[in-house]
Tab-separated table of C-alpha atoms and ligand atoms in Angstrom:
chain	number	residue	atom	x	y	z
A	874	MET	CA	0.418	-0.084	0.112
A	875	LEU	CA	1.359	3.026	-0.735
A	876	ASN	CA	0.010	6.215	0.727
A	877	THR	CA	0.861	10.242	-0.726
A	878	PRO	CA	-0.419	13.468	0.307
A	879	GLN	CA	-3.331	13.251	-1.794
A	880	ARG	CA	-3.971	9.747	-4.186
A	881	HIS	CA	-3.680	6.721	-1.874
A	882	VAL	CA	-3.285	3.557	-3.866
A	883	VAL	CA	-3.945	-0.091	-3.331
A	884	PHE	CA	-2.323	-2.446	-4.883
A	885	ALA	CA	-4.854	-6.032	-4.640
A	886	ASP	CA	-3.807	-9.618	-5.496
A	887	SER	CA	-7.069	-10.725	-4.894
A	888	LEU	CA	-10.468	-10.513	-5.657
A	889	ASP	CA	-11.143	-10.472	-1.194
A	890	GLY	CA	-8.736	-7.144	-1.611
A	891	ALA	CA	-9.853	-5.617	-3.701
A	892	ILE	CA	-13.951	-5.777	-2.897
A	893	GLU	CA	-12.467	-4.749	0.755
A	894	ALA	CA	-10.851	-1.448	-0.730
A	895	LEU	CA	-14.278	-0.855	-2.774
A	896	ALA	CA	-16.279	-0.917	0.110
A	897	ARG	CA	-13.753	1.555	1.635
A	898	GLY	CA	-15.037	3.711	-1.292
A	899	ALA	CA	-11.614	3.420	-3.207
A	900	SER	CA	-12.578	3.235	-7.423
A	901	VAL	CA	-11.519	0.492	-8.706
A	902	MET	CA	-8.764	0.599	-11.724
A	903	GLY	CA	-8.632	-1.644	-15.161
A	904	GLY	CA	-5.703	-0.542	-18.125
A	905	GLY	CA	-6.228	3.216	-16.764
A	906	THR	CA	-6.627	4.703	-19.750
A	907	TRP	CA	-9.931	6.299	-19.448
A	908	MET	CA	-10.170	7.315	-15.556
A	909	MET	CA	-6.392	8.702	-15.878
A	910	ARG	CA	-8.150	10.997	-18.365
A	911	ALA	CA	-10.709	12.071	-16.203
A	912	GLU	CA	-9.407	15.753	-15.834
A	913	ARG	CA	-9.145	16.165	-19.225
A	914	ARG	CA	-13.132	15.900	-19.564
A	915	GLY	CA	-13.580	18.635	-16.624
A	916	ASP	CA	-13.632	15.821	-13.807
A	917	PRO	CA	-11.962	15.085	-10.626
A	918	LEU	CA	-9.539	11.958	-10.339
A	919	PRO	CA	-10.610	9.925	-7.355
A	920	ALA	CA	-8.793	10.458	-3.899
A	921	SER	CA	-7.975	6.434	-3.452
A	922	VAL	CA	-8.177	3.817	-6.412
A	923	VAL	CA	-7.168	-0.495	-6.191
A	924	LEU	CA	-5.967	-1.349	-9.007
A	925	LEU	CA	-6.418	-4.969	-9.693
A	926	ASP	CA	-3.471	-5.915	-12.504
A	927	ARG	CA	-2.056	-7.956	-9.854
A	928	ILE	CA	-5.079	-10.774	-9.612
A	929	PRO	CA	-4.245	-13.748	-11.864
A	930	ALA	CA	-7.822	-15.004	-11.694
A	931	LEU	CA	-8.893	-11.647	-13.944
A	932	THR	CA	-7.101	-12.863	-16.818
A	933	GLU	CA	-7.837	-16.044	-16.815
A	934	VAL	CA	-9.035	-17.767	-20.164
A	935	MET	CA	-11.151	-20.909	-20.576
A	936	VAL	CA	-12.105	-21.878	-23.726
A	937	THR	CA	-14.140	-25.279	-24.602
A	938	ASP	CA	-17.061	-25.991	-27.619
A	939	SER	CA	-19.790	-24.720	-25.713
A	940	ALA	CA	-18.861	-21.561	-24.098
A	941	VAL	CA	-15.768	-18.940	-23.208
A	942	THR	CA	-15.107	-17.612	-20.451
A	943	LEU	CA	-12.646	-14.017	-19.817
A	944	GLY	CA	-11.454	-12.669	-17.266
A	945	ALA	CA	-12.401	-8.603	-17.220
A	946	GLY	CA	-8.309	-7.433	-16.610
A	947	LEU	CA	-7.427	-8.630	-19.745
A	948	SER	CA	-6.771	-6.381	-22.947
A	949	HIS	CA	-8.140	-5.342	-25.898
A	950	ALA	CA	-4.984	-7.139	-26.576
A	951	ALA	CA	-4.679	-10.085	-25.147
A	952	VAL	CA	-9.187	-10.808	-26.032
A	953	ALA	CA	-7.865	-11.018	-30.203
A	954	SER	CA	-4.870	-12.754	-29.460
A	955	ALA	CA	-6.980	-15.751	-26.988
A	956	LEU	CA	-9.546	-15.517	-29.571
A	957	ARG	CA	-8.251	-15.458	-32.458
A	958	GLY	CA	-8.830	-18.616	-35.276
A	959	LEU	CA	-11.980	-19.470	-32.852
A	960	SER	CA	-14.554	-19.973	-35.152
A	961	GLY	CA	-18.338	-18.015	-34.462
A	962	LEU	CA	-16.604	-14.988	-32.321
A	963	GLU	CA	-15.084	-12.812	-35.563
A	964	GLY	CA	-16.423	-10.284	-34.656
A	965	VAL	CA	-15.226	-10.373	-30.786
A	966	VAL	CA	-11.639	-10.676	-32.273
A	967	ALA	CA	-12.187	-7.708	-34.977
A	968	ALA	CA	-13.680	-5.983	-31.770
A	969	ALA	CA	-11.238	-5.859	-30.099
A	970	SER	CA	-7.993	-6.085	-31.851
A	971	GLY	CA	-9.331	-3.540	-34.217
A	972	SER	CA	-10.716	-0.384	-31.458
A	973	ALA	CA	-8.158	2.590	-30.392
A	974	ASN	CA	-4.781	1.936	-31.567
A	975	PRO	CA	-2.122	-0.063	-30.502
A	976	ALA	CA	-0.529	1.268	-26.934
A	977	ILE	CA	-4.310	2.111	-25.631
A	978	ARG	CA	-5.018	-2.056	-26.805
A	979	HIS	CA	-1.999	-3.186	-24.316
A	980	ALA	CA	-3.777	-1.520	-21.762
A	981	ALA	CA	-7.325	-1.204	-21.283
A	982	THR	CA	-9.284	-3.870	-20.243
A	983	LEU	CA	-11.846	-5.537	-20.853
A	984	GLY	CA	-13.505	-4.720	-17.974
A	985	GLY	CA	-12.956	-1.361	-18.072
A	986	ASN	CA	-14.150	-0.808	-21.588
A	987	LEU	CA	-17.555	-2.269	-20.360
A	988	ALA	CA	-17.629	-1.007	-16.754
A	989	THR	CA	-17.338	2.754	-17.704
A	990	ALA	CA	-21.258	3.690	-18.424
A	991	ASP	CA	-20.047	7.377	-20.115
A	992	PHE	CA	-18.704	5.931	-22.783
A	993	PRO	CA	-20.630	5.151	-25.583
A	994	ALA	CA	-18.379	4.043	-27.992
A	995	ALA	CA	-16.635	1.035	-26.502
A	996	ASP	CA	-15.909	-0.856	-29.370
A	997	LEU	CA	-16.796	-4.396	-27.214
A	998	ALA	CA	-20.114	-4.153	-25.635
A	999	PRO	CA	-21.562	-4.557	-29.758
A	1000	ALA	CA	-19.638	-7.529	-30.422
A	1001	LEU	CA	-20.090	-9.184	-26.839
A	1002	LEU	CA	-24.036	-8.564	-26.814
A	1003	ALA	CA	-23.697	-9.926	-30.904
A	1004	GLN	CA	-22.827	-13.144	-28.635
A	1005	GLY	CA	-25.287	-12.950	-26.614
A	1006	ALA	CA	-22.535	-12.727	-23.105
A	1007	GLU	CA	-23.514	-12.276	-20.046
A	1008	VAL	CA	-21.127	-10.859	-16.851
A	1009	GLU	CA	-20.170	-11.709	-13.762
A	1010	LEU	CA	-19.916	-9.659	-11.221
A	1011	ALA	CA	-18.171	-10.005	-6.887
A	1012	ALA	CA	-19.366	-8.420	-3.978
A	1013	SER	CA	-19.089	-9.317	-0.799
A	1014	GLY	CA	-22.170	-11.288	-0.546
A	1015	GLY	CA	-20.850	-13.227	-2.831
A	1016	PRO	CA	-20.752	-13.390	-6.785
A	1017	ARG	CA	-23.474	-13.091	-9.326
A	1018	ARG	CA	-23.982	-12.454	-12.939
A	1019	LEU	CA	-26.400	-11.007	-15.240
A	1020	PRO	CA	-26.922	-10.825	-18.995
A	1021	LEU	CA	-24.970	-7.911	-20.921
A	1022	ASP	CA	-27.795	-5.686	-21.584
A	1023	ALA	CA	-29.269	-5.429	-18.365
A	1024	PHE	CA	-25.555	-5.152	-17.043
A	1025	LEU	CA	-24.879	-1.826	-18.894
A	1026	VAL	CA	-27.706	0.180	-18.641
A	1027	ASP	CA	-27.762	0.235	-15.315
A	1028	ARG	CA	-23.603	-0.093	-14.910
A	1029	PRO	CA	-22.598	2.586	-11.612
A	1030	ALA	CA	-25.606	0.373	-9.683
A	1031	HIS	CA	-24.784	-2.656	-10.604
A	1032	LEU	CA	-20.631	-1.633	-9.693
A	1033	ALA	CA	-21.351	0.192	-7.088
A	1034	ASP	CA	-20.367	-2.729	-4.149
A	1035	ALA	CA	-19.563	-4.929	-7.167
A	1036	ILE	CA	-15.649	-5.299	-9.499
A	1037	LEU	CA	-16.513	-7.118	-12.539
A	1038	THR	CA	-14.459	-9.391	-12.906
A	1039	ARG	CA	-15.857	-12.364	-16.066
A	1040	VAL	CA	-17.395	-12.510	-19.512
A	1041	HIS	CA	-19.253	-15.611	-20.305
A	1042	LEU	CA	-19.515	-16.187	-24.250
A	1043	PRO	CA	-22.087	-18.895	-24.690
A	1044	ARG	CA	-20.798	-20.236	-28.338
A	1045	GLU	CA	-24.080	-19.754	-30.568
A	1046	ALA	CA	-22.481	-18.236	-32.996
A	1047	VAL	CA	-21.334	-19.701	-35.939
A	1048	MET	CA	-19.350	-16.812	-37.968
A	1049	SER	CA	-19.746	-13.400	-36.744
A	1050	ALA	CA	-18.630	-9.524	-37.975
A	1051	HIS	CA	-17.483	-6.133	-36.220
A	1052	ALA	CA	-18.102	-3.023	-38.562
A	1053	ARG	CA	-17.213	0.125	-37.469
A	1054	LEU	CA	-16.660	3.708	-38.243
A	1055	PRO	CA	-13.501	5.656	-37.611
A	1056	LEU	CA	-14.660	9.606	-39.080
A	1057	ARG	CA	-10.593	11.021	-39.602
A	1058	LYS	CA	-8.113	7.645	-39.093
A	1059	ALA	CA	-7.122	5.246	-36.802
A	1060	GLY	CA	-8.033	5.588	-33.064
A	1061	ASP	CA	-11.212	7.736	-33.326
A	1062	TYR	CA	-13.502	6.871	-31.800
A	1063	PRO	CA	-16.214	4.923	-33.418
A	1064	VAL	CA	-19.421	7.997	-34.729
A	1065	ALA	CA	-21.570	4.251	-35.201
A	1066	ILE	CA	-20.759	1.108	-34.595
A	1067	VAL	CA	-22.517	-2.353	-36.035
A	1068	SER	CA	-21.607	-5.536	-35.165
A	1069	ILE	CA	-23.107	-9.558	-36.153
A	1070	ALA	CA	-23.072	-12.678	-35.130
A	1071	ARG	CA	-24.898	-15.770	-36.857
A	1072	ARG	CA	-26.034	-18.704	-35.589
A	1073	ALA	CA	-26.472	-22.176	-36.907
A	1074	ASP	CA	-29.938	-21.987	-37.386
A	1075	CYS	CA	-29.627	-19.284	-39.381
A	1076	THR	CA	-30.674	-16.051	-36.877
A	1077	LEU	CA	-28.527	-12.829	-35.957
A	1078	ARG	CA	-28.418	-11.821	-33.072
A	1079	ILE	CA	-27.268	-7.244	-34.576
A	1080	ALA	CA	-26.277	-5.082	-31.854
A	1081	VAL	CA	-25.231	-1.501	-31.910
A	1082	GLY	CA	-22.656	0.917	-30.740
A	1083	SER	CA	-22.089	4.702	-30.408
A	1084	VAL	CA	-25.374	5.118	-31.796
A	1085	GLU	CA	-27.262	6.213	-28.450
A	1086	PRO	CA	-25.696	6.140	-24.852
A	1087	VAL	CA	-25.369	3.026	-24.503
A	1088	ALA	CA	-24.953	0.238	-26.989
A	1089	ARG	CA	-27.587	-2.061	-27.758
A	1090	ARG	CA	-29.264	-5.343	-29.970
A	1091	TRP	CA	-30.874	-4.000	-32.795
A	1092	THR	CA	-33.833	-6.894	-31.872
A	1093	ALA	CA	-36.419	-4.935	-34.593
A	1094	LEU	CA	-34.427	-5.022	-37.464
A	1095	GLU	CA	-33.859	-8.965	-36.014
A	1096	ALA	CA	-37.155	-9.836	-36.501
A	1097	ALA	CA	-37.539	-8.162	-39.895
A	1098	ILE	CA	-35.089	-10.804	-40.981
A	1099	GLY	CA	-35.982	-14.151	-39.268
A	1100	ALA	CA	-33.461	-17.550	-40.756
A	1101	ARG	CA	-33.640	-16.895	-44.008
A	1102	PRO	CA	-30.416	-15.604	-45.273
A	1103	VAL	CA	-30.088	-12.478	-46.820
A	1104	SER	CA	-27.831	-10.872	-48.972
A	1105	PRO	CA	-26.176	-7.898	-47.639
A	1106	ASP	CA	-27.717	-4.406	-49.744
A	1107	GLU	CA	-31.103	-6.779	-48.724
A	1108	GLY	CA	-29.896	-6.081	-44.887
A	1109	ALA	CA	-29.346	-2.647	-45.536
A	1110	ARG	CA	-32.801	-2.193	-47.117
A	1111	LEU	CA	-34.258	-4.155	-43.789
A	1112	ALA	CA	-32.073	-2.149	-41.641
A	1113	ALA	CA	-34.004	2.063	-42.943
A	1114	ALA	CA	-36.676	0.406	-42.682
A	1115	HIS	CA	-36.287	-0.784	-39.374
A	1116	MET	CA	-34.605	1.880	-37.977
A	1117	ASP	CA	-34.770	2.475	-34.616
A	1118	PHE	CA	-32.390	4.901	-32.891
A	1119	GLU	CA	-32.183	8.026	-32.270
A	1120	GLY	CA	-28.866	9.439	-32.263
A	1121	ARG	CA	-27.220	10.600	-29.953
A	1122	ASP	CA	-25.015	13.997	-30.317
A	1123	GLY	CA	-21.631	14.163	-30.035
A	1124	VAL	CA	-17.838	16.187	-30.159
A	1125	GLU	CA	-17.291	13.304	-33.400
A	1126	ALA	CA	-20.286	13.539	-34.567
A	1127	GLU	CA	-24.146	14.984	-34.631
A	1128	GLY	CA	-27.306	12.055	-33.932
A	1129	TRP	CA	-28.434	12.494	-37.153
A	1130	TYR	CA	-25.420	11.190	-38.488
A	1131	ARG	CA	-24.809	8.142	-36.482
A	1132	VAL	CA	-28.192	7.499	-37.398
A	1133	THR	CA	-27.880	7.509	-41.462
A	1134	VAL	CA	-24.705	5.309	-41.787
A	1135	LEU	CA	-26.229	2.417	-39.739
A	1136	PRO	CA	-27.342	0.993	-43.288
A	1137	ALA	CA	-23.731	0.958	-45.005
A	1138	LEU	CA	-22.956	-0.110	-41.451
A	1139	VAL	CA	-25.048	-3.607	-41.974
A	1140	LYS	CA	-24.285	-4.307	-44.977
A	1141	ARG	CA	-20.435	-3.682	-44.449
A	1142	ALA	CA	-20.971	-6.949	-41.472
A	1143	LEU	CA	-23.194	-9.234	-43.849
A	1144	ASP	CA	-20.259	-8.671	-46.577
A	1145	ALA	CA	-17.952	-9.968	-44.018
A	1146	LEU	CA	-20.155	-13.142	-43.287
A	1147	GLU	CA	-20.511	-14.054	-47.113
A	1148	ALA	CA	-16.575	-13.449	-47.168
A	1149	ARG	CA	-16.416	-16.246	-44.249
A	1150	PRO	CA	-15.752	-19.465	-45.897
B	1156	FAD	C1	-6.748	8.157	-27.934
B	1156	FAD	C2	-8.218	6.836	-27.277
B	1156	FAD	C3	-8.228	6.345	-28.045
B	1156	FAD	C4	-9.723	5.711	-27.352
B	1156	FAD	N1	-10.736	4.408	-28.924
B	1156	FAD	C5	-11.385	3.199	-28.577
B	1156	FAD	C6	-12.328	2.565	-29.767
B	1156	FAD	O1	-12.326	2.942	-30.725
B	1156	FAD	N2	-12.603	1.724	-29.099
B	1156	FAD	C7	-12.475	1.143	-27.773
B	1156	FAD	O2	-13.296	0.393	-27.231
B	1156	FAD	N3	-12.376	1.551	-26.550
B	1156	FAD	C8	-11.734	2.771	-27.232
B	1156	FAD	N4	-10.370	3.603	-25.814
B	1156	FAD	C9	-10.306	3.095	-24.595
B	1156	FAD	C10	-12.130	3.472	-23.854
B	1156	FAD	O3	-12.549	4.704	-24.031
B	1156	FAD	C11	-11.755	3.215	-22.485
B	1156	FAD	O4	-10.165	4.276	-22.282
B	1156	FAD	C12	-11.090	2.335	-21.742
B	1156	FAD	O5	-12.166	1.589	-22.994
B	1156	FAD	C13	-10.712	1.902	-20.271
B	1156	FAD	O6	-10.523	0.679	-20.564
B	1156	FAD	P1	-9.211	0.649	-19.047
B	1156	FAD	O7	-9.804	-1.010	-18.161
B	1156	FAD	O8	-8.471	1.436	-19.784
B	1156	FAD	O9	-10.091	1.112	-17.822
B	1156	FAD	P2	-10.016	2.295	-16.383
B	1156	FAD	O10	-10.448	3.960	-17.131
B	1156	FAD	O11	-8.926	1.662	-15.907
B	1156	FAD	O12	-11.556	2.382	-15.375
B	1156	FAD	C14	-12.286	2.943	-16.660
B	1156	FAD	C15	-13.630	2.848	-15.475
B	1156	FAD	O13	-13.889	1.034	-15.405
B	1156	FAD	C16	-14.205	1.434	-14.445
B	1156	FAD	N5	-13.719	-0.403	-14.180
B	1156	FAD	C17	-12.220	-1.055	-14.755
B	1156	FAD	N6	-12.752	-1.763	-14.457
B	1156	FAD	C18	-13.042	-2.229	-13.568
B	1156	FAD	C19	-13.864	-3.847	-12.967
B	1156	FAD	N7	-12.986	-4.890	-13.644
B	1156	FAD	N8	-15.053	-4.145	-12.468
B	1156	FAD	C20	-15.309	-2.510	-12.096
B	1156	FAD	N9	-15.221	-1.342	-12.864
B	1156	FAD	C21	-13.518	-0.474	-13.543
B	1156	FAD	C22	-13.191	2.183	-13.283
B	1156	FAD	O14	-13.392	2.523	-11.623
B	1156	FAD	C23	-14.069	3.225	-14.478
B	1156	FAD	O15	-14.869	3.728	-13.843
B	1156	FAD	C24	-9.763	4.641	-26.183
B	1156	FAD	C25	-9.527	5.360	-25.744
B	1156	FAD	C26	-8.430	6.471	-26.344
B	1156	FAD	C27	-7.225	7.189	-24.672
């Protein structure tokens, strides 16, 4: 434990230690890539933080034929390298290896990407929603598990007494793709993201990120497509016909633009699915 006049930092080496620090008022730090820029956003840095990077359980990966479990402390780069080559998870690999820039991808964690409530452009959120992911939280009362979509809509409440420890993916998808639109150059936040996963029965899970404040499934489009094969052009046409997003205005783009590009991103993601063997 290191004390400075300004900050109190706890280097937790167990989940119990991290949960204790959280209960004493510390903020949980993953890769620090969001937290350490707090002052640039006009927010104060936390007075007390607990670091998770010495907890081995948080960087574990488990892969079976029916499921994948990812520790929340894995970096984007580690997620990409753990899942590369696994059928059905191509969209998650594309999200983890295409977000931000190489330096950020080696520091920012899976847990931090999903836990940051005021960051709408997280790449991993729609990619994991398309997989039907669940999150596991650790709290003093024991672990709890809930669907990722339920977690995303109410993160501050779920994390008030808990740490995000794992993400569980059922291996239902036979193929998946992730299409993102950064405006100017690599490293920009994407203005809109579409992730699509196809299951063995041909139904699709489609998720959208960065358009609204919280990533979510596009269930109206999923229902319109159903289980029939859909060409990329038809998918784009159905996307325009079943648009039910209200775009958020932000520094990179206005809300109407984020919504307008969605059919093209649906087409791009379906093109990527078609290109898979
Ligand atoms: C220039 C730049 C470009 C970027 N571009 C992209 C991009 O295109 N796509 C993308 O997805 N990301 C991008 N990022 C990363 C993104 O903006 C966040 O910085 C990142 O997702 C935060 O992860 P972290 O592990 O660093 O979280 P931290 O900064 O450590 O924490 C962020 C928040 O999450 C909480 N938290 C962290 N871990 C946990 C946990 N295990 N349990 C509970 N709460 C937790 C913290 O308390 C804090 O509130 C970019 C970052 C930068 C700097």
